[in-house]
Coordinates of C-alpha atoms in Angstrom, one line a residue:
Chain A
M136 CA -111.3 12.7 55.1
L137 CA -109.2 12.2 51.9
D138 CA -110.7 10.6 49.1
L139 CA -107.9 8.4 47.6
T140 CA -109.5 5.7 45.8
H141 CA -107.8 4.6 42.9
T142 CA -107.0 1.8 40.6
A143 CA -103.6 0.5 39.8
P144 CA -102.0 1.2 36.5
K145 CA -101.1 -1.4 34.1
P146 CA -97.5 -2.5 34.3
R147 CA -95.2 -1.5 31.3
V148 CA -95.1 -4.6 29.1
I149 CA -92.2 -4.9 26.6
A150 CA -92.6 -7.5 23.8
G151 CA -89.3 -9.4 23.4
A152 CA -88.5 -11.6 20.3
K153 CA -90.0 -14.5 21.9
H154 CA -92.7 -13.4 24.6
D155 CA -93.8 -10.5 26.7
W156 CA -92.0 -9.2 29.6
E157 CA -92.8 -7.0 32.6
L158 CA -90.7 -4.5 34.5
V159 CA -90.2 -4.4 38.4
I160 CA -88.4 -1.5 39.8
G161 CA -87.4 -0.4 43.2
M162 CA -85.5 2.8 43.9
E163 CA -83.2 4.3 46.6
I164 CA -83.5 8.0 46.9
H165 CA -80.6 9.8 48.2
A166 CA -82.2 13.2 49.6
Q167 CA -79.7 15.7 51.0
V168 CA -81.3 16.9 54.4
S169 CA -81.9 20.6 54.4
S170 CA -79.8 22.0 57.4
N171 CA -77.2 24.7 58.2
A172 CA -74.6 22.2 59.4
K173 CA -73.3 18.7 58.6
L174 CA -74.7 15.5 60.3
F175 CA -71.6 15.1 62.6
S176 CA -69.6 18.3 62.5
G177 CA -70.3 22.2 62.6
A178 CA -69.3 22.8 58.9
S179 CA -71.7 24.5 56.6
T180 CA -73.6 22.6 53.9
S181 CA -73.8 25.7 51.7
F182 CA -73.3 24.8 47.9
G183 CA -70.7 26.3 45.7
A184 CA -68.2 27.5 48.5
E185 CA -64.3 27.5 47.8
P186 CA -63.0 24.0 47.7
N187 CA -62.3 22.4 51.1
S188 CA -63.6 25.4 53.0
N189 CA -66.7 23.9 54.3
V190 CA -64.7 21.4 56.0
A191 CA -64.2 20.5 60.0
F192 CA -61.4 18.3 61.0
V193 CA -64.1 15.7 61.7
D194 CA -65.0 15.8 58.0
A195 CA -61.4 15.5 57.1
A196 CA -61.1 12.5 59.5
M197 CA -58.1 13.9 61.3
P198 CA -57.0 11.5 63.8
G199 CA -58.9 11.8 67.3
M200 CA -61.7 13.7 65.9
L201 CA -65.1 12.7 67.1
P202 CA -68.7 13.0 65.4
V203 CA -71.4 14.6 67.4
I204 CA -74.8 14.4 65.8
N205 CA -76.8 17.5 64.4
E206 CA -80.2 17.0 66.2
F207 CA -82.0 19.0 63.5
C208 CA -80.9 16.4 60.9
V209 CA -82.6 13.7 63.1
E210 CA -85.6 16.0 63.3
Q211 CA -85.8 16.3 59.5
A212 CA -85.5 12.4 59.2
V213 CA -88.5 11.8 61.6
R214 CA -90.3 14.8 59.6
T215 CA -89.9 12.9 56.6
G216 CA -90.9 9.6 57.9
L217 CA -94.0 11.2 59.3
G218 CA -94.8 12.6 55.7
L219 CA -94.5 9.3 54.4
K220 CA -96.8 7.8 56.9
A221 CA -94.1 5.7 58.3
Q222 CA -93.0 4.1 61.4
I223 CA -90.7 6.0 63.7
H224 CA -88.2 3.9 65.4
L225 CA -87.4 5.5 68.9
A226 CA -84.2 3.6 68.9
S227 CA -81.9 3.6 66.0
A228 CA -78.1 3.1 65.5
F229 CA -75.3 4.1 63.3
D230 CA -72.8 1.6 61.6
R231 CA -69.8 1.9 59.5
K232 CA -69.8 1.0 55.9
N233 CA -66.1 0.4 55.0
Y234 CA -64.5 1.0 51.6
F235 CA -61.7 3.0 50.2
Y236 CA -62.3 5.9 47.9
P237 CA -60.5 9.3 47.6
D238 CA -63.8 11.1 48.3
L239 CA -64.2 9.3 51.7
P240 CA -61.5 10.4 54.0
Q241 CA -62.6 8.2 57.0
G242 CA -62.3 5.0 55.1
Y243 CA -65.9 4.3 55.9
Q244 CA -69.5 6.1 55.7
I245 CA -71.6 6.5 58.8
S246 CA -75.0 4.8 57.9
Q247 CA -77.7 3.0 59.5
L248 CA -77.8 -0.5 58.2
Y249 CA -79.2 -2.6 61.1
H250 CA -81.5 -0.2 62.8
P251 CA -82.7 2.7 60.6
I252 CA -84.6 5.7 62.2
V253 CA -87.5 5.0 60.0
G254 CA -89.3 2.1 59.0
E255 CA -92.2 1.1 56.5
G256 CA -94.3 3.9 54.9
E257 CA -96.0 4.6 51.6
V258 CA -96.2 7.1 48.9
L259 CA -99.3 7.4 46.7
V260 CA -98.2 8.1 43.0
E261 CA -100.9 9.5 40.9
L262 CA -100.3 9.0 37.1
S263 CA -103.8 10.1 35.9
P264 CA -107.1 10.9 37.6
G265 CA -108.2 8.0 39.5
V266 CA -105.0 5.9 38.6
A267 CA -102.3 5.8 41.0
R268 CA -99.6 3.4 42.1
L269 CA -99.3 2.9 46.1
V270 CA -95.5 2.5 46.5
R271 CA -94.3 1.0 49.8
I272 CA -91.5 2.4 51.5
E273 CA -89.2 -0.1 53.2
R274 CA -87.0 2.1 55.4
I275 CA -85.2 5.6 55.6
H276 CA -81.9 5.9 57.2
L277 CA -79.5 8.8 57.7
E278 CA -76.1 8.6 56.6
Q279 CA -73.2 10.7 55.4
D280 CA -72.6 12.0 51.9
A281 CA -69.1 11.6 50.3
G282 CA -66.9 14.2 48.9
K283 CA -66.7 15.4 45.1
S284 CA -64.0 14.3 42.7
I285 CA -63.3 16.4 39.7
H286 CA -61.5 14.4 36.7
D287 CA -60.9 16.9 34.2
M288 CA -58.7 19.6 35.6
D289 CA -55.5 17.4 35.1
P290 CA -54.7 14.7 32.7
N291 CA -52.9 12.5 35.6
L292 CA -54.7 13.7 38.7
S293 CA -58.0 13.7 40.3
F294 CA -59.0 16.7 42.4
V295 CA -61.0 16.1 45.4
D296 CA -63.2 18.5 47.4
F297 CA -64.5 17.7 51.0
N298 CA -67.0 20.2 51.1
R299 CA -69.8 17.8 50.7
T300 CA -68.2 15.3 53.0
G301 CA -70.5 14.5 55.9
V302 CA -73.4 16.4 54.8
A303 CA -76.5 14.6 56.0
L304 CA -78.5 12.3 53.4
M305 CA -81.5 10.5 54.0
E306 CA -81.8 7.2 51.9
I307 CA -85.5 6.4 51.0
V308 CA -85.6 2.8 50.0
S309 CA -88.8 1.6 48.3
R310 CA -90.1 -1.9 47.7
P311 CA -90.2 -3.1 44.1
D312 CA -93.6 -1.7 43.5
I313 CA -92.8 0.4 40.6
R314 CA -93.8 -1.1 37.3
G315 CA -92.5 1.1 34.5
P316 CA -90.2 4.0 33.5
E317 CA -93.0 6.6 33.7
E318 CA -93.9 5.3 37.1
A319 CA -90.4 5.6 38.3
A320 CA -90.2 9.4 37.1
A321 CA -93.8 10.0 38.6
Y322 CA -92.4 8.4 41.9
V323 CA -89.5 10.6 42.1
T324 CA -91.6 13.6 41.3
K325 CA -94.0 12.7 44.1
L326 CA -91.2 12.1 46.6
R327 CA -89.7 15.3 45.7
Q328 CA -93.0 17.2 45.8
I329 CA -93.5 15.8 49.5
L330 CA -90.0 16.7 50.5
R331 CA -90.2 20.0 49.4
Y332 CA -93.6 20.5 51.0
L333 CA -91.9 19.3 54.5
G334 CA -88.9 21.5 54.0
T335 CA -86.8 18.5 54.6
C336 CA -84.8 18.4 51.3
D337 CA -84.8 21.1 48.7
G338 CA -85.0 18.6 45.8
N339 CA -82.4 20.3 43.6
M340 CA -81.5 17.3 41.2
Q341 CA -79.1 19.5 39.3
N342 CA -76.9 20.0 42.3
G343 CA -77.3 16.5 43.2
N344 CA -79.4 17.0 46.3
L345 CA -81.6 14.4 45.1
R346 CA -80.3 11.3 43.2
A347 CA -81.7 7.8 42.6
D348 CA -80.3 4.4 42.5
V349 CA -82.6 2.3 40.3
N350 CA -82.9 -1.5 40.7
V351 CA -84.4 -3.0 37.6
S352 CA -85.4 -6.5 36.7
V353 CA -87.7 -8.1 34.3
C354 CA -90.2 -11.1 34.6
R355 CA -92.9 -13.0 32.7
P356 CA -96.3 -11.8 33.1
G357 CA -98.0 -13.4 36.3
Q358 CA -94.6 -13.7 38.2
Y359 CA -95.0 -10.3 39.9
E360 CA -98.5 -11.2 41.3
K361 CA -96.9 -14.2 42.7
Y362 CA -94.3 -12.3 44.4
Q363 CA -96.8 -9.7 45.8
A364 CA -98.8 -12.6 47.3
T365 CA -95.8 -14.3 49.0
Q366 CA -93.3 -11.5 49.2
D367 CA -90.8 -14.1 47.9
F368 CA -88.4 -12.6 45.7
S369 CA -87.5 -15.9 43.9
H370 CA -90.6 -15.1 41.7
L371 CA -88.9 -12.2 40.2
G372 CA -85.9 -11.7 38.0
T373 CA -82.2 -11.0 39.0
R374 CA -81.8 -7.3 39.4
C375 CA -79.4 -4.8 38.3
E376 CA -78.8 -1.5 40.1
I377 CA -78.2 1.7 38.0
K378 CA -76.4 4.0 40.2
N379 CA -76.6 7.7 40.8
M380 CA -79.2 9.2 38.5
N381 CA -80.1 12.7 38.8
S382 CA -82.4 13.4 35.9
M383 CA -86.1 12.3 35.4
R384 CA -85.5 11.8 31.6
F385 CA -82.4 9.7 32.1
I386 CA -84.1 7.7 34.7
Q387 CA -86.8 6.7 32.3
L388 CA -84.2 6.2 29.4
A389 CA -81.8 4.1 31.6
I390 CA -84.7 1.8 32.8
D391 CA -85.8 1.2 29.2
F392 CA -82.4 0.5 28.0
E393 CA -81.7 -1.9 30.9
A394 CA -85.0 -3.8 30.7
R395 CA -84.4 -4.2 27.0
R396 CA -80.7 -5.4 27.6
Q397 CA -81.9 -8.0 30.3
I398 CA -84.5 -9.4 27.9
A399 CA -82.2 -9.8 25.2
I400 CA -79.8 -11.8 27.3
L401 CA -82.7 -14.0 28.8
E402 CA -84.2 -14.8 25.4
D403 CA -80.9 -15.6 24.1
G404 CA -80.7 -18.4 27.0
G405 CA -78.5 -16.4 29.2
S406 CA -78.8 -15.3 32.7
I407 CA -78.6 -12.0 34.3
V408 CA -75.6 -11.2 36.8
Q409 CA -76.6 -9.2 39.8
E410 CA -74.3 -6.0 39.5
T411 CA -74.0 -2.3 39.7
R412 CA -74.2 -0.5 36.4
L413 CA -73.8 3.2 35.4
Y414 CA -75.9 4.9 32.7
D415 CA -74.2 6.9 30.0
P416 CA -76.5 9.6 28.7
D417 CA -74.1 10.1 25.8
R418 CA -74.6 6.7 24.4
N419 CA -77.9 6.0 25.9
E420 CA -76.8 2.8 27.4
T421 CA -75.8 1.1 30.9
R422 CA -72.3 -0.2 31.6
S423 CA -71.2 -2.6 34.1
M424 CA -69.1 -1.2 37.1
R425 CA -67.9 -4.7 37.7
S426 CA -64.3 -3.2 38.8
K427 CA -65.9 -1.3 41.7
E428 CA -68.2 -4.2 42.7
E429 CA -65.5 -6.4 43.6
A430 CA -64.0 -4.3 46.3
H431 CA -67.6 -3.9 47.9
D432 CA -67.3 -5.9 50.8
Y433 CA -68.6 -3.5 53.2
R434 CA -67.8 -5.1 56.5
Y435 CA -70.5 -3.2 58.2
F436 CA -70.2 -2.9 62.0
P437 CA -71.8 -0.5 64.6
D438 CA -69.9 2.8 64.8
P439 CA -68.1 2.7 68.2
D440 CA -67.9 6.4 68.3
L441 CA -71.7 6.7 68.6
L442 CA -74.1 5.7 71.0
P443 CA -77.5 4.4 70.0
L444 CA -79.7 7.3 68.9
E445 CA -82.7 7.3 71.3
I446 CA -85.6 9.7 70.7
E447 CA -88.7 10.4 72.7
Q448 CA -92.3 9.9 71.6
A449 CA -93.2 13.2 72.9
W450 CA -90.6 14.9 70.6
V451 CA -92.1 12.8 67.6
D452 CA -95.5 13.9 68.6
H453 CA -94.4 17.3 68.7
I454 CA -92.9 17.2 65.2
A455 CA -96.1 15.6 64.1
A456 CA -98.1 18.5 65.5
T457 CA -96.1 21.0 63.5
M458 CA -96.5 19.2 60.1
P459 CA -97.5 21.3 57.0
E460 CA -100.5 20.2 55.0
L461 CA -99.2 17.8 52.4
P462 CA -99.8 17.6 48.6
D463 CA -102.4 15.0 48.8
A464 CA -104.5 16.7 51.4
K465 CA -104.2 20.2 49.8
K466 CA -105.1 18.9 46.3
A467 CA -108.2 17.3 47.8
R468 CA -109.1 20.6 49.8
F469 CA -108.7 22.6 46.6
M470 CA -111.0 20.5 44.9
S471 CA -113.6 20.6 47.4
D472 CA -113.3 24.1 48.6
F473 CA -112.6 25.9 45.5
G474 CA -114.5 23.5 43.0
L475 CA -111.2 23.0 41.0
T476 CA -110.8 20.3 38.5
D477 CA -108.3 17.5 39.0
Y478 CA -105.8 18.9 36.7
D479 CA -106.0 22.3 37.9
A480 CA -105.7 21.2 41.6
N481 CA -102.5 19.1 40.4
V482 CA -101.0 22.1 38.6
L483 CA -101.7 24.4 41.5
T484 CA -100.4 22.2 44.3
A485 CA -97.2 21.0 42.5
D486 CA -95.2 23.3 44.8
L487 CA -95.8 25.2 47.9
E488 CA -95.2 28.6 46.3
S489 CA -97.8 28.1 43.5
A490 CA -100.3 26.7 46.0
G491 CA -99.7 29.7 48.4
F492 CA -100.2 32.2 45.7
F493 CA -103.2 30.7 44.4
E494 CA -104.9 30.4 47.8
A495 CA -104.1 34.2 48.5
V496 CA -105.8 35.0 45.2
A497 CA -108.8 32.6 45.6
K498 CA -109.5 33.5 49.3
G499 CA -113.0 35.0 49.4
R500 CA -113.3 35.1 45.5
D501 CA -114.6 32.7 42.6
G502 CA -112.0 29.9 43.1
K503 CA -112.4 28.6 39.6
Q504 CA -111.9 31.9 38.0
A505 CA -108.8 32.5 40.2
A506 CA -107.5 29.2 39.1
N507 CA -108.0 30.1 35.5
W508 CA -106.2 33.4 36.0
V509 CA -103.3 31.9 38.0
I510 CA -102.9 29.0 35.6
N511 CA -103.4 30.6 32.3
E512 CA -102.4 34.3 32.5
L513 CA -99.9 34.2 35.3
F514 CA -98.3 30.9 34.8
G515 CA -98.5 31.3 30.9
R516 CA -96.7 34.6 31.3
L517 CA -94.1 33.4 33.9
N518 CA -93.3 30.6 31.6
K519 CA -92.9 32.7 28.6
E520 CA -90.3 34.8 30.4
G521 CA -88.8 31.8 32.2
R522 CA -89.4 33.2 35.7
A523 CA -90.4 31.3 38.8
I524 CA -93.6 32.1 40.8
V525 CA -91.6 33.9 43.4
D526 CA -90.2 36.2 41.1
S527 CA -93.7 37.1 39.7
P528 CA -94.0 40.8 38.9
V529 CA -97.8 40.6 39.8
S530 CA -98.5 39.8 43.4
S531 CA -101.4 37.7 44.7
V532 CA -102.8 41.1 46.0
Q533 CA -102.6 42.7 42.7
L534 CA -104.1 39.9 40.7
G535 CA -107.0 39.4 43.6
G536 CA -107.4 43.1 42.8
I537 CA -108.0 42.6 39.2
L538 CA -110.2 39.8 39.8
D539 CA -112.3 42.1 42.2
L540 CA -112.8 44.6 39.4
I541 CA -114.3 41.9 37.2
A542 CA -116.6 40.5 39.9
S543 CA -117.9 44.1 40.6
G544 CA -118.6 44.4 36.8
E545 CA -116.3 47.6 36.7
I546 CA -114.1 46.0 33.9
S547 CA -114.8 43.4 31.3
G548 CA -112.7 40.1 31.0
K549 CA -110.8 41.7 28.0
M550 CA -110.1 44.8 29.9
A551 CA -108.7 42.6 32.7
K552 CA -106.3 41.2 30.4
D553 CA -105.0 44.6 29.4
L554 CA -105.0 45.7 32.9
F555 CA -102.8 42.6 33.9
E556 CA -100.4 43.4 31.1
I557 CA -100.2 47.0 32.5
I558 CA -99.7 45.7 36.2
W559 CA -97.0 43.2 35.0
T560 CA -94.9 45.8 33.4
E561 CA -95.5 48.8 35.5
G562 CA -96.9 47.7 38.6
G563 CA -99.3 49.7 40.8
N564 CA -102.9 49.3 42.4
P565 CA -105.3 47.6 39.9
A566 CA -108.3 49.7 41.1
E567 CA -106.2 53.0 40.8
V568 CA -104.6 52.0 37.5
A569 CA -107.9 51.2 36.0
A570 CA -109.3 54.4 37.0
A571 CA -106.3 56.5 35.8
R572 CA -106.6 54.9 32.4
G573 CA -110.3 55.2 32.0
M574 CA -110.8 51.5 32.2
K575 CA -114.3 51.3 33.0
Q576 CA -116.9 49.4 31.3
V577 CA -120.3 51.0 31.1
T578 CA -122.9 49.3 33.1
D579 CA -125.2 52.6 33.1
T580 CA -128.2 51.3 31.2
G581 CA -129.2 54.8 30.0
A582 CA -126.0 55.3 28.1
I583 CA -126.2 52.0 26.5
E584 CA -129.8 52.0 25.8
Q585 CA -129.0 55.2 23.8
A586 CA -126.4 53.5 21.7
V587 CA -128.6 50.6 21.2
D588 CA -131.5 52.7 19.9
E589 CA -129.2 54.6 17.5
I590 CA -127.8 51.6 16.1
I591 CA -131.2 50.0 15.5
A592 CA -132.6 53.1 14.0
A593 CA -129.7 53.3 11.5
N594 CA -130.0 49.8 10.2
P595 CA -133.4 48.7 9.5
E596 CA -132.3 45.9 7.2
Q597 CA -130.4 44.2 9.7
V598 CA -133.3 44.6 12.2
E599 CA -135.6 42.7 9.9
K600 CA -132.8 40.0 9.2
A601 CA -132.3 39.6 13.1
K602 CA -135.9 39.3 13.7
A603 CA -136.1 36.4 11.2
N604 CA -132.9 35.0 12.7
P605 CA -132.2 35.9 16.3
K606 CA -128.7 34.6 16.0
L607 CA -127.9 37.7 14.0
A608 CA -128.5 39.8 17.1
G609 CA -124.8 39.3 17.9
W610 CA -124.0 41.9 15.2
F611 CA -125.8 44.7 17.2
V612 CA -124.0 43.7 20.6
G613 CA -120.7 43.9 18.5
Q614 CA -121.8 47.5 17.0
V615 CA -122.7 48.6 20.5
I616 CA -119.7 47.5 22.1
K617 CA -117.6 49.3 19.3
A618 CA -119.6 52.5 19.7
T619 CA -119.0 52.6 23.3
G620 CA -115.4 52.2 22.7
G621 CA -115.2 48.7 24.2
M622 CA -116.5 50.2 27.6
A623 CA -120.0 48.4 27.5
N624 CA -120.6 45.5 29.7
P625 CA -121.3 42.7 27.2
A626 CA -124.0 41.1 29.3
T627 CA -126.0 44.4 29.6
V628 CA -125.8 45.0 26.0
N629 CA -127.0 41.6 25.2
A630 CA -130.0 41.8 27.4
L631 CA -130.8 45.3 25.9
V632 CA -130.5 44.4 22.5
A633 CA -132.7 41.3 22.9
A634 CA -135.3 43.4 24.4
K635 CA -135.2 46.2 22.0
L636 CA -135.4 43.9 19.0
G637 CA -138.3 42.0 20.8
L638 CA -136.4 38.6 20.6
Chain B
M284 CA -64.5 -19.7 63.4
A285 CA -61.2 -20.3 61.7
I286 CA -59.6 -18.0 59.2
D287 CA -58.0 -19.7 56.3
I288 CA -55.4 -18.4 54.2
D289 CA -57.8 -17.0 51.5
T290 CA -59.7 -15.1 54.0
A291 CA -56.6 -13.6 55.5
R292 CA -55.6 -12.4 52.0
K293 CA -59.0 -11.0 51.3
V294 CA -59.1 -9.0 54.5
A295 CA -55.7 -7.7 53.9
K296 CA -56.6 -6.5 50.4
L297 CA -59.9 -4.8 51.7
A298 CA -57.9 -3.1 54.5
R299 CA -55.3 -2.2 51.9
I300 CA -52.5 -3.6 53.8
R301 CA -49.8 -5.5 52.0
V302 CA -48.9 -8.9 53.3
D303 CA -46.2 -11.1 51.8
E304 CA -47.7 -14.5 50.8
A305 CA -45.3 -16.1 53.2
D306 CA -46.7 -14.2 56.0
L307 CA -50.3 -15.3 55.3
P308 CA -50.4 -18.7 57.2
K309 CA -49.1 -17.1 60.4
L310 CA -51.7 -14.1 60.1
A311 CA -54.5 -16.5 59.4
G312 CA -53.5 -18.5 62.5
Q313 CA -53.4 -15.2 64.8
L314 CA -56.8 -14.1 63.4
S315 CA -58.4 -17.5 64.2
G316 CA -56.9 -17.4 67.6
I317 CA -58.4 -13.9 68.2
L318 CA -61.9 -15.0 67.0
G319 CA -61.7 -18.2 68.8
F320 CA -60.9 -16.2 72.1
M321 CA -63.7 -14.0 71.7
E322 CA -66.1 -16.9 70.7
Q323 CA -65.9 -18.0 74.4
L324 CA -68.5 -15.1 75.0
N325 CA -71.1 -17.1 72.9
E326 CA -71.2 -19.5 75.8
V327 CA -73.1 -16.9 78.0
D328 CA -76.9 -16.9 77.5
V329 CA -78.0 -13.4 77.0
T330 CA -81.5 -14.2 76.0
G331 CA -83.7 -11.2 76.9
V332 CA -80.8 -9.1 77.9
E333 CA -80.7 -5.7 76.3
P334 CA -77.3 -4.8 74.6
M335 CA -75.3 -2.6 76.9
T336 CA -73.7 0.3 75.1
S337 CA -71.8 2.0 77.9
V338 CA -71.1 1.5 81.5
T339 CA -72.8 4.6 82.8
P340 CA -76.2 5.5 81.4
M341 CA -75.5 8.1 78.7
R342 CA -77.6 9.7 76.0
L343 CA -76.0 10.1 72.7
K344 CA -74.7 13.7 72.7
R345 CA -76.5 16.3 70.4
R346 CA -75.4 19.3 68.5
A347 CA -77.7 22.4 67.5
D348 CA -77.8 23.0 63.7
V349 CA -75.3 25.9 63.9
V350 CA -72.4 26.4 61.7
T351 CA -69.5 26.4 64.2
D352 CA -66.5 25.2 61.9
G353 CA -64.9 25.4 58.5
N354 CA -63.1 28.2 56.9
Q355 CA -59.7 26.5 57.3
Q356 CA -58.6 25.3 53.8
A357 CA -55.0 25.8 54.5
A358 CA -55.1 23.7 57.6
V359 CA -57.2 20.9 56.2
L360 CA -54.9 20.8 53.2
K361 CA -51.5 21.0 55.2
N362 CA -50.9 17.2 55.5
A363 CA -51.8 16.4 51.9
P364 CA -49.0 15.0 49.8
D365 CA -50.1 17.1 46.9
A366 CA -52.9 19.8 46.9
R367 CA -53.7 22.2 44.2
E368 CA -56.1 25.0 43.6
G369 CA -57.7 24.5 47.0
F370 CA -58.2 20.5 46.1
F371 CA -56.6 17.5 47.3
A372 CA -54.7 16.1 44.3
V373 CA -54.6 12.4 44.1
P374 CA -53.5 9.9 41.2
K375 CA -56.3 9.8 38.6
V376 CA -59.5 7.9 39.7
V377 CA -61.2 6.6 36.5
E378 CA -64.8 5.4 36.7

């Protein structure tokens, strides 16, 4: 049904001092699950609340408190897995990842190391029409988020807020299938788009609701193909992990910096130490977090407070039956049903709100024209004022009304733009506003004919010129439209001028 | 599996338990004893046996996605050695 034929993009090649190098990138995306309550407690997940107000005793790790899983968070993870065409594991289990940090009151994070709820899936990342990278997903597991530390409120103290402690996260782990900084950003964009379509994560990167850990290594050309053929990582270089990125731009800059750092070390005869690094946007560099690394012996073990999580196939089937249309399918449908170009379909399916708005306008109308109006007039105007589609002053019904007036020939394209402006600022029913303002192009041939006759009679010289050179007939068309106060339908005028001049 | 002194020292450090150097040999011996005792279980052949997670058949208890808790800042902070402006205040953590 879906035409997903594509060719793979070329990997990013960086020329070193001695030879060429290719990039190999794998990502772990931490996506905050959209839910009302936390993963194992009944405290709220809302952002921006008073510090430590969205905290249950479970989250604060008070002695004797026991976790009880939020079933909806499980459902959201399953829905995400289905959206990434992944295996759903009917039996999964929770483990404790042990470490000490002030934002982790339990002294461990409840996660799913050994038996994640979602297994292998895939994401198709389009880079240009017909060129796409199929990124394999290794697994998705559910885990708890940590709290938030603020370091700049006191010179000697850190301030800790547990509001985010225990909020459900999905960690989405990719295979090392991403081959350059742009691909990495495109992968995050696509994943974010799918999650937002599914309603399983709001994708708000600024609030930290979607963050990425990026694993970067470099290798000589040809090595990656050996890895793909054997899945043997020894063909690839040693990787470094850049933690906690929440900006598309910084992800790209950090990967580029990190790859060049590794190449410089390797060409100098050194070797890469596998480690965790942090990107500093102020200096555009990555720095080792070795101090933290040393303490990271997580001593995972199954969480004795939680039985294995067993779900039923019928429940998974029920979730599958209520899946929304996903971006790839919607784009393909917009292209086939409305005759849109690849570019327009991409723009209009970028998020659900835009897609819904367009579809409401296009339904029963000329799809291409609707796309042009939504993208050029509406989005153009929204961008100019920094507004989101949901805050558009012109509704889909109103824009549809304007297009209907064009389609019926009642107003010209030029008038439609003026009408759009009026509806934008003043609102109202387009047909009524047009009528009240006398916006109506003259299609009555009698009236136009009279104007044409008058202008021809008054300009014999122009008539001779136009007869010699039919291109000059445009002058008459302009004069007629001017004479009718811009009300004449240009198509009608064109036809009449041509007929009268005998062209 | 025998726990040597270095392993005992590392485990103590990871658990944030202060152990005097002089006590480590005794501790290593005790940990080895515990693991040795547990290792007897390896003698049982459990091939093809599903892991048992509870004595009575039980399903993991679930909760609906409803906010039922929270709004108790004072209670949450009550045991904190230091709390300011609604936050736990801890010795500076430097990244």
